[in-house]
Amino acid sequence: MGVAVKSRGYAVASIGLILAYFAFPAELRWLPYLLVSGAVIPAVAIGLSRSPVGTRLPWWLLLVAVGFLNAGNVVWAWNIYAPPEPVRDDMVSAALYATGYLFLLGDAVLVVLRRGRRDLGGVIDAAITSLALGGLLWDVVFLPFHQAADVPPMDQGFLFIDVFVMMGILGALVRVALVSRHLVAVWLLAGGLATGVLANVLAVVITDPVTGAVPDWANLPFLIGYVCLGAAALHPTAVLITEPGPEPADDLTPGRLLFLGLMMASIPVVGGGRAVLGLPTDGVLIALGSAVLVPLVMLRVGRLSAQRRRAEQELLRLATADPLTGLPNRAACLDRLTAELAADPGRQAVLFCDLDGFKPVNDRLGHAAGDALLIAVAARLRASVRECDLVSRFGGDEFVVICHGDDPREAVEAVCDRIRRVVREPIQVAGELVRVGLSVGVAFAGPDATTDELINRADLAMYQAKQSKAVGELSLAHA
């Protein structure tokens, strides 16, 4: 049976049980509930078996998570339907649910790290979302109910964990879903968690604070959430969840800054507003939430800002560097020479260098060998000059060296001596030792020299040097 057929069959059968939920007598409605939630376990096991070896850890975590959730469902059903009076303070099922959600959180973080290519920013975003939206839900929905119903502190603690962990899971899954929009399985997982959050909110809002009674229809959102989890595991795109996906977009945009600002302000603004109005509020949550949320947002903004700086530096490098040799390109060379002539005129020398014997090597051994030869020559030229000098690739097999100092003639003489020595050494290219020569034209800057004039004089001198060119030698001429 194909994966798509299994997925559709599972969805149809589960939805059928949900629709038939109210056809069961009230005392037997635990049966379709446990059947729907329990069917998620074999569905996740199938998803695990289909995933490639070495990428199964998220599926194992999901399997353990639904195991704990189902164990909690069994305890809950027993405490509600077995005794003469339902057990109101059910700590065992609450602990099982909290444990299951923690495993789900670990699963979501792994999905972010694997599918999102170690998207640490996504993990931070999930944490920020968890704290901010979870804090709002807790302060506005859960805390007032707990105070009105006099819920024991232990039960409050377990529900506190559930709310924040579920919001963290949801934030992480939505992050992956927005990057990999075609992965239906991730959207189903996110939909299952969103339905679970909604179900918990509804269960609190419609619970009678005196008797603790909850209408049976409040179980339906939980059942829909379980169906989404099982359908995600059986969907054909589930095998792609743990494979590396596209690089997540992580830009410091106005929208992202607005999101981070709203998340950072949510807990103190809403909590403080409720306190001003005399409504119940959790002072500990406001203090601790703000103490954690503010550093997280600052860390996120700092990472985004650093990433933008790196991107800008990379764009600048690409715009000013030769892609083959990594040397400054023609534009960067001319900008540097113009700046030096303006700041300290008359103390510059330009060496216009052209390779001799490059074309025969390129024609005989191929363009890849020619590129390797240019890279090797560029490295040798860079090693022959001082730190303050500039070596650039001007184009083709032409290089320009800019020397600057108190005595540029002495600097040029020393540089040319070093270049002469390295030119005489053969270069290994494509498994062969080849030799090239270098024709160099030198022009010295006068007090009123311009960039174009200096480059042109060095270029003309280089053509004079070509008259005596020899492979394996440095041919030199002065303007």
XYZ file of C-alpha atoms in Angstrom:
479
model
C 0.000 0.000 0.000
C 1.419 3.394 -1.017
C 2.282 6.097 1.466
C -0.360 8.469 0.086
C -3.043 5.753 0.386
C -2.026 5.036 3.998
C -2.122 8.727 4.828
C -5.586 9.185 3.324
C -6.878 5.979 4.966
C -5.578 7.088 8.353
C -7.120 10.534 7.997
C -10.509 9.162 6.849
C -10.669 6.582 9.663
C -9.623 9.095 12.331
C -12.019 11.785 11.135
C -14.775 9.145 11.053
C -14.120 8.342 14.725
C -14.163 12.048 15.580
C -17.505 12.526 13.799
C -18.879 9.480 15.589
C -17.641 10.725 18.972
C -21.059 11.937 20.121
C -22.769 8.789 18.824
C -21.113 6.902 21.686
C -22.778 6.942 25.111
C -21.233 9.547 27.402
C -19.657 6.871 29.610
C -17.959 5.270 26.555
C -16.603 8.345 24.809
C -13.178 7.599 26.211
C -13.025 4.734 23.668
C -12.983 6.797 20.417
C -10.735 9.325 22.162
C -8.113 6.696 23.016
C -8.459 5.065 19.583
C -7.766 8.349 17.785
C -4.873 9.347 20.042
C -3.461 5.823 20.122
C -3.469 5.547 16.314
C -0.791 8.244 16.240
C 1.776 5.796 17.678
C 1.785 3.336 14.713
C 1.564 6.295 12.302
C 4.731 7.840 13.778
C 6.404 4.407 13.812
C 5.744 4.126 10.058
C 7.178 7.606 9.526
C 10.257 6.578 11.519
C 10.767 3.408 9.460
C 10.555 5.392 6.203
C 13.107 8.018 7.225
C 16.737 7.498 6.131
C 19.078 5.859 8.625
C 21.028 8.523 10.492
C 18.162 11.037 10.421
C 15.732 9.206 12.700
C 16.417 10.863 16.047
C 13.616 13.477 15.616
C 11.190 10.651 14.807
C 12.273 8.703 17.873
C 11.667 11.792 20.010
C 8.243 12.244 18.423
C 7.431 8.578 19.058
C 8.427 8.877 22.721
C 6.413 12.117 22.987
C 3.173 10.606 21.658
C 3.785 7.604 23.913
C 3.822 9.839 26.992
C 0.797 11.795 25.737
C -1.162 8.580 25.217
C -0.147 7.325 28.645
C -1.495 10.588 30.028
C -4.728 10.041 28.081
C -5.154 6.568 29.571
C -4.680 7.885 33.119
C -7.022 10.793 32.383
C -9.724 8.492 30.990
C -9.427 6.178 33.994
C -9.705 9.055 36.469
C -12.672 10.588 34.651
C -14.753 7.529 33.750
C -13.772 4.721 36.162
C -14.423 6.136 39.660
C -17.904 7.108 40.884
C -16.783 10.752 40.986
C -14.212 12.128 38.497
C -10.775 12.857 39.944
C -10.282 16.593 39.714
C -6.640 16.987 40.719
C -4.988 14.469 38.378
C -1.252 14.986 38.902
C -0.133 11.793 37.153
C -1.667 12.596 33.764
C -0.489 16.220 34.107
C 3.095 15.023 34.646
C 2.835 12.627 31.683
C 1.505 15.403 29.414
C 4.280 17.789 30.509
C 6.928 15.129 29.795
C 5.429 14.422 26.380
C 5.499 18.109 25.469
C 9.147 18.375 26.531
C 10.042 15.533 24.142
C 8.020 17.303 21.440
C 10.070 20.438 22.084
C 13.299 18.479 21.638
C 11.906 17.053 18.402
C 11.020 20.544 17.109
C 14.471 21.933 17.954
C 16.138 19.048 16.090
C 13.929 19.669 13.060
C 14.950 23.336 13.090
C 18.642 22.460 13.372
C 18.549 19.822 10.628
C 15.965 21.102 8.172
C 16.986 24.691 8.838
C 20.745 23.993 8.483
C 21.617 24.641 12.139
C 19.322 27.661 12.211
C 20.274 28.971 15.652
C 18.336 32.127 14.888
C 15.218 30.000 14.436
C 15.752 28.397 17.836
C 16.104 31.849 19.440
C 12.962 33.025 17.623
C 11.095 29.986 18.963
C 12.260 30.769 22.501
C 11.199 34.405 22.159
C 7.793 33.367 20.788
C 7.362 30.831 23.564
C 8.092 33.347 26.317
C 6.084 36.204 24.845
C 2.933 34.468 23.615
C 3.035 31.877 26.375
C 3.274 34.672 28.914
C 0.271 36.416 27.386
C -1.796 33.232 27.452
C -0.794 32.530 31.023
C -1.476 36.025 32.312
C -4.718 36.656 30.416
C -6.347 33.183 30.272
C -4.890 30.623 32.636
C -3.970 32.622 35.734
C -7.431 34.208 36.252
C -9.060 30.783 35.959
C -6.618 29.215 38.402
C -7.258 31.922 40.954
C -11.039 31.671 40.538
C -11.028 27.872 40.733
C -8.379 27.669 43.475
C -6.287 25.233 41.388
C -3.502 23.554 43.411
C 0.014 24.981 42.810
C 1.278 21.633 41.471
C -1.403 21.555 38.769
C -0.614 25.180 37.920
C 3.059 24.281 37.574
C 2.402 21.440 35.138
C 0.064 23.564 33.023
C 2.638 26.386 33.092
C 5.195 23.992 31.562
C 2.670 22.771 28.983
C 1.774 26.274 27.801
C 5.325 27.556 27.379
C 6.680 24.358 25.857
C 3.799 24.112 23.369
C 4.326 27.718 22.292
C 8.038 27.020 21.850
C 7.287 23.956 19.701
C 4.788 25.903 17.632
C 7.251 28.756 17.075
C 9.993 26.361 15.951
C 7.718 24.457 13.547
C 6.273 27.614 12.031
C 9.842 28.828 11.444
C 10.655 25.655 9.462
C 7.296 25.726 7.652
C 7.819 29.301 6.456
C 11.249 28.384 5.047
C 10.099 25.073 3.461
C 6.641 26.052 2.276
C 6.104 22.892 0.199
C 6.562 20.521 3.157
C 2.967 19.619 3.968
C 4.156 17.370 6.811
C 5.664 20.340 8.683
C 2.473 22.351 8.252
C 0.489 19.399 9.621
C 2.800 19.200 12.637
C 2.426 22.943 13.220
C -1.349 22.635 12.765
C -1.475 19.821 15.316
C 0.404 21.919 17.872
C -1.689 25.023 17.167
C -4.853 22.964 17.675
C -3.403 21.612 20.916
C -2.758 25.143 22.194
C -6.304 26.144 21.215
C -7.694 23.067 22.961
C -5.886 23.915 26.199
C -7.180 27.495 26.058
C -10.751 26.320 25.410
C -10.536 23.771 28.196
C -9.715 26.566 30.645
C -12.206 29.108 29.312
C -15.219 26.769 29.365
C -14.370 24.829 32.539
C -16.725 25.407 35.434
C -14.446 26.908 38.138
C -16.584 25.430 40.930
C -17.173 21.842 39.764
C -14.259 21.532 37.333
C -16.639 20.063 34.742
C -15.651 20.386 31.075
C -18.129 19.860 28.209
C -17.415 16.785 26.084
C -17.063 18.832 22.900
C -13.901 20.393 24.363
C -12.123 17.103 23.573
C -12.628 17.536 19.823
C -9.750 20.033 19.269
C -7.402 17.614 21.076
C -8.528 14.820 18.728
C -7.999 17.011 15.662
C -4.486 17.802 16.919
C -3.682 14.091 17.229
C -4.973 13.440 13.700
C -2.703 16.203 12.366
C 0.350 14.624 14.076
C -0.420 11.184 12.636
C -1.157 12.552 9.165
C 2.148 14.451 9.247
C 4.059 11.246 9.981
C 2.334 9.405 7.112
C 2.464 12.201 4.540
C 4.909 11.610 1.618
C 6.826 14.797 2.482
C 7.587 13.510 5.995
C 10.840 11.889 4.800
C 12.150 15.374 3.884
C 11.656 16.867 7.333
C 15.063 15.798 8.637
C 16.969 16.516 5.411
C 18.817 19.840 5.046
C 16.523 22.439 3.524
C 17.069 25.856 1.946
C 19.020 28.447 3.862
C 16.587 30.394 6.064
C 16.215 34.077 5.298
C 17.624 35.906 8.301
C 17.615 39.598 7.458
C 17.403 42.571 9.790
C 14.220 43.924 8.176
C 11.753 46.449 9.649
C 9.190 43.657 9.944
C 11.544 41.484 11.974
C 12.496 44.387 14.230
C 8.791 45.106 14.765
C 8.175 41.457 15.657
C 11.051 41.376 18.153
C 9.954 44.685 19.686
C 6.376 43.497 20.129
C 7.511 40.210 21.659
C 9.829 42.008 24.096
C 7.132 44.467 25.171
C 4.242 41.995 25.376
C 4.741 40.559 28.888
C 5.525 43.791 30.782
C 2.924 45.872 28.893
C 0.045 43.406 29.236
C 0.996 42.317 32.754
C 1.525 45.893 33.919
C -1.715 47.003 32.285
C -3.659 44.288 34.056
C -2.067 45.273 37.360
C -3.059 48.922 36.824
C -6.648 47.829 36.120
C -6.696 45.694 39.252
C -6.919 42.427 37.303
C -5.044 39.286 38.390
C -1.460 39.233 37.166
C 1.647 37.160 37.794
C 4.426 39.396 39.094
C 6.972 36.577 39.051
C 6.211 35.906 35.378
C 6.618 39.582 34.507
C 9.958 39.828 36.304
C 11.454 36.552 35.120
C 9.923 36.761 31.640
C 11.347 40.223 31.047
C 14.714 39.229 32.535
C 14.995 36.382 30.018
C 13.182 37.915 27.048
C 15.149 41.167 26.852
C 18.597 39.455 26.624
C 17.210 36.991 24.050
C 15.916 39.813 21.853
C 19.205 41.698 22.222
C 21.112 38.539 21.280
C 18.872 38.051 18.241
C 19.266 41.657 17.082
C 23.021 41.429 17.628
C 23.278 38.261 15.515
C 21.144 39.774 12.759
C 23.201 42.963 12.792
C 26.472 41.016 12.650
C 25.110 38.934 9.783
C 24.164 42.086 7.888
C 27.668 43.503 8.402
C 29.190 40.267 7.100
C 26.911 40.364 4.067
C 27.841 43.988 3.351
C 31.543 43.187 3.703
C 31.163 40.229 1.365
C 29.369 42.386 -1.217
C 32.154 44.964 -0.947
C 34.760 42.245 -1.340
C 33.015 40.834 -4.409
C 32.773 44.298 -5.921
C 36.441 45.111 -5.406
C 38.187 41.712 -5.663
C 39.152 39.621 -8.639
C 37.108 36.398 -8.365
C 39.938 34.180 -9.667
C 43.016 35.354 -7.760
C 41.373 37.184 -4.839
C 43.550 40.237 -5.559
C 42.009 43.719 -5.763
C 40.494 44.261 -9.202
C 40.966 47.137 -11.669
C 38.413 49.396 -9.935
C 39.973 48.869 -6.511
C 43.443 49.510 -7.928
C 42.428 52.809 -9.551
C 40.577 53.923 -6.393
C 43.635 53.174 -4.248
C 45.987 55.024 -6.597
C 43.662 58.037 -6.800
C 43.393 58.208 -3.020
C 47.161 57.970 -2.531
C 47.896 60.639 -5.148
C 45.433 62.984 -3.467
C 46.728 62.344 0.064
C 50.486 62.215 -0.580
C 51.387 63.212 -4.175
C 54.728 62.425 -5.740
C 55.619 59.391 -3.597
C 54.118 56.607 -5.718
C 55.443 54.221 -8.324
C 53.326 52.029 -10.622
C 54.568 48.719 -12.044
C 52.489 47.531 -15.004
C 53.175 43.779 -15.389
C 52.288 41.508 -18.303
C 52.982 37.772 -18.477
C 55.216 36.453 -21.236
C 54.520 32.925 -22.470
C 51.061 32.677 -20.892
C 49.107 32.085 -24.108
C 51.068 28.966 -25.196
C 50.493 27.380 -21.776
C 46.802 28.278 -21.835
C 46.345 26.951 -25.383
C 48.285 23.730 -24.804
C 47.072 22.739 -21.316
C 43.620 24.348 -21.316
C 41.845 27.170 -19.540
C 41.855 25.435 -16.148
C 45.647 25.237 -16.308
C 45.769 28.887 -17.410
C 43.680 29.880 -14.396
C 45.947 27.888 -12.088
C 48.974 29.658 -13.600
C 47.421 33.094 -12.996
C 46.649 32.170 -9.398
C 50.233 31.021 -8.836
C 51.701 34.184 -10.393
C 49.366 36.348 -8.303
C 50.533 34.611 -5.119
C 54.199 35.066 -6.061
C 53.734 38.747 -6.855
C 51.915 39.329 -3.553
C 54.745 37.618 -1.696
C 57.321 39.834 -3.452
C 56.020 43.208 -2.266
C 55.819 44.966 1.077
C 52.698 45.015 3.252
C 52.063 48.631 2.330
C 52.189 47.908 -1.426
C 49.194 46.870 -3.534
C 49.127 44.049 -6.079
C 46.041 43.951 -8.304
C 44.871 41.972 -11.283
C 44.185 44.573 -13.919
C 42.670 42.182 -16.431
C 43.567 39.064 -18.427
C 47.251 38.292 -17.715
C 48.049 41.867 -16.617
C 48.876 42.874 -13.050
C 49.533 46.305 -11.557
C 51.691 46.918 -8.479
C 51.509 50.234 -6.574
C 54.484 51.099 -4.378
C 54.381 54.013 -1.940
C 57.093 55.474 0.246
C 59.700 58.121 0.929
C 61.942 56.705 -1.798
C 59.738 54.905 -4.356
C 62.722 54.258 -6.647
C 64.476 52.254 -3.948
C 61.258 50.368 -3.202
C 60.777 49.514 -6.893
C 64.345 48.267 -7.174
C 63.918 45.949 -4.173
C 60.540 44.683 -5.423
C 61.870 44.030 -8.929
C 64.823 42.064 -7.519
C 62.417 39.791 -5.625
C 60.126 39.411 -8.637
C 63.123 38.547 -10.836
C 64.075 35.699 -8.493
C 60.583 34.166 -8.307
C 60.009 34.474 -12.091
C 63.061 32.287 -12.710
C 61.470 29.466 -10.686
C 59.203 27.124 -12.736
C 55.541 26.742 -11.774
C 53.783 23.381 -11.576
C 50.531 23.460 -13.545
C 48.408 20.476 -14.584
C 51.187 18.084 -13.585
C 53.846 19.939 -15.608
C 56.545 22.456 -14.755
C 56.083 25.554 -16.888
C 57.979 28.833 -17.163
C 56.694 32.313 -17.853
C 58.343 35.671 -18.091
C 57.213 39.063 -16.902
C 57.446 42.363 -18.782
C 57.248 45.283 -16.355
C 56.839 48.963 -17.129
C 57.588 51.397 -14.283
C 56.288 54.940 -13.929
C 57.035 57.298 -11.023
C 54.523 59.899 -9.910
C 55.326 63.587 -10.102
C 53.777 66.265 -7.861
C 50.897 66.806 -10.323
C 50.470 63.207 -11.492
C 46.989 61.849 -12.135
C 45.793 58.262 -12.041
C 45.183 57.935 -15.778
C 48.452 59.616 -16.692
C 50.500 57.407 -14.363
C 48.820 54.168 -15.511
C 49.235 55.117 -19.177
C 52.955 55.871 -18.764
C 53.523 52.542 -16.972
C 51.557 50.748 -19.716
C 53.679 52.318 -22.458
C 56.854 51.384 -20.584
C 55.611 47.796 -20.319
C 55.331 47.637 -24.129
C 58.948 48.862 -24.347
C 59.970 46.069 -21.967
C 58.215 43.584 -24.273
C 60.870 44.277 -26.889
C 63.379 42.269 -24.846
C 61.000 39.738 -23.268
C 62.246 36.266 -22.407
C 60.480 33.327 -20.776
C 61.769 32.832 -17.252
C 63.118 36.368 -16.993
C 62.004 39.808 -15.862
C 62.079 42.414 -18.656
C 62.051 45.942 -17.236
C 61.592 49.433 -18.711
C 61.068 52.850 -17.082
C 58.795 55.583 -18.346
